[in-house]
XYZ file of C-alpha atoms in Angstrom:
113
model
C -66.963 -114.426 -103.877
C -65.291 -116.047 -100.794
C -62.483 -117.749 -103.149
C -62.842 -115.862 -106.817
C -59.177 -117.890 -108.354
C -60.881 -120.941 -108.194
C -62.973 -119.980 -110.973
C -61.770 -119.020 -114.868
C -58.222 -120.037 -116.565
C -55.740 -120.863 -113.595
C -51.862 -119.715 -114.395
C -49.460 -122.138 -112.588
C -46.454 -120.342 -113.369
C -43.951 -122.057 -111.979
C -45.950 -124.975 -112.826
C -46.297 -127.987 -110.851
C -45.107 -129.082 -107.318
C -41.222 -128.558 -105.972
C -40.442 -131.152 -103.872
C -38.847 -129.767 -100.660
C -39.770 -125.896 -102.096
C -36.168 -125.368 -104.498
C -34.456 -125.967 -106.650
C -31.328 -124.913 -108.612
C -30.603 -124.479 -112.629
C -28.235 -122.391 -114.636
C -26.290 -122.851 -110.745
C -29.158 -120.289 -109.688
C -30.790 -121.784 -106.444
C -34.615 -120.707 -106.340
C -36.368 -120.779 -102.526
C -40.663 -120.705 -102.293
C -42.618 -120.518 -99.261
C -44.421 -124.046 -98.620
C -47.620 -123.365 -99.764
C -49.067 -127.711 -99.321
C -47.565 -127.897 -95.186
C -48.457 -131.369 -95.630
C -45.696 -132.324 -97.839
C -43.411 -130.025 -97.789
C -43.937 -128.616 -101.186
C -44.754 -124.739 -102.786
C -47.707 -125.987 -105.517
C -49.514 -124.436 -108.098
C -46.799 -121.458 -109.019
C -47.143 -117.593 -107.687
C -49.817 -116.099 -109.880
C -52.842 -117.567 -109.625
C -54.763 -115.935 -106.821
C -52.634 -112.778 -107.358
C -54.352 -109.430 -108.937
C -54.631 -108.543 -112.714
C -54.277 -105.659 -114.143
C -56.803 -105.230 -117.220
C -55.334 -104.256 -120.392
C -57.273 -103.745 -122.756
C -61.381 -104.206 -123.647
C -62.998 -104.439 -126.655
C -66.431 -105.913 -127.988
C -67.339 -105.186 -131.126
C -70.625 -107.368 -132.336
C -70.765 -110.846 -131.218
C -66.836 -110.424 -130.394
C -64.624 -110.058 -127.182
C -61.324 -109.346 -126.158
C -59.985 -109.490 -122.802
C -56.289 -108.583 -122.721
C -54.846 -108.395 -118.802
C -51.155 -108.465 -117.356
C -49.893 -109.896 -114.307
C -46.421 -107.541 -113.397
C -44.134 -109.426 -111.267
C -42.248 -106.983 -110.389
C -45.189 -105.265 -108.229
C -45.479 -108.429 -106.094
C -42.274 -108.103 -103.381
C -43.520 -111.810 -102.619
C -43.475 -113.160 -106.045
C -40.271 -111.134 -106.967
C -38.449 -112.541 -103.573
C -39.191 -116.470 -104.774
C -38.971 -115.713 -108.576
C -36.392 -112.845 -108.718
C -37.446 -112.487 -112.507
C -38.684 -109.284 -114.341
C -41.015 -110.985 -115.991
C -44.590 -109.616 -116.960
C -47.276 -112.238 -118.086
C -50.379 -111.598 -120.414
C -53.593 -113.468 -120.893
C -55.653 -112.785 -124.444
C -58.902 -114.069 -124.295
C -61.110 -113.573 -127.110
C -65.171 -115.006 -127.288
C -66.699 -114.577 -130.226
C -70.715 -115.745 -130.735
C -71.041 -119.424 -131.258
C -67.076 -119.781 -131.883
C -64.983 -121.274 -129.082
C -62.336 -118.821 -127.043
C -59.183 -118.839 -127.629
C -56.813 -118.235 -124.652
C -53.271 -116.564 -125.955
C -50.516 -116.701 -123.177
C -47.180 -114.559 -122.791
C -44.624 -114.213 -121.125
C -42.344 -111.519 -121.239
C -38.299 -111.103 -119.692
C -38.600 -107.710 -119.103
C -35.814 -106.992 -117.586
C -33.722 -104.610 -119.139
C -30.191 -104.798 -117.019
C -26.576 -104.935 -118.340
């Protein structure tokens, strides 16, 4: 596929459009790269077009479980813009004709003082 990140369930983290590519929160300044040059903004977050690790895959009868993980520490370009040691996990469950479920968990894994 030419642009595989255009399909599926995009994770837009941090979400939305960041006006002028920066913001301050709790006295901490965040600076993002411009990826919407016509408006001078950052849009759609930092992880929608990154590779995720498949943590777990199980097929049992008509049910399939898929767990994927994104570890920000493994992506220097993400840490540069959003300097938090976070892990995002997506858990997909597909079960026969029932609607599928998706659970997303974001964890701060920094264990410093």
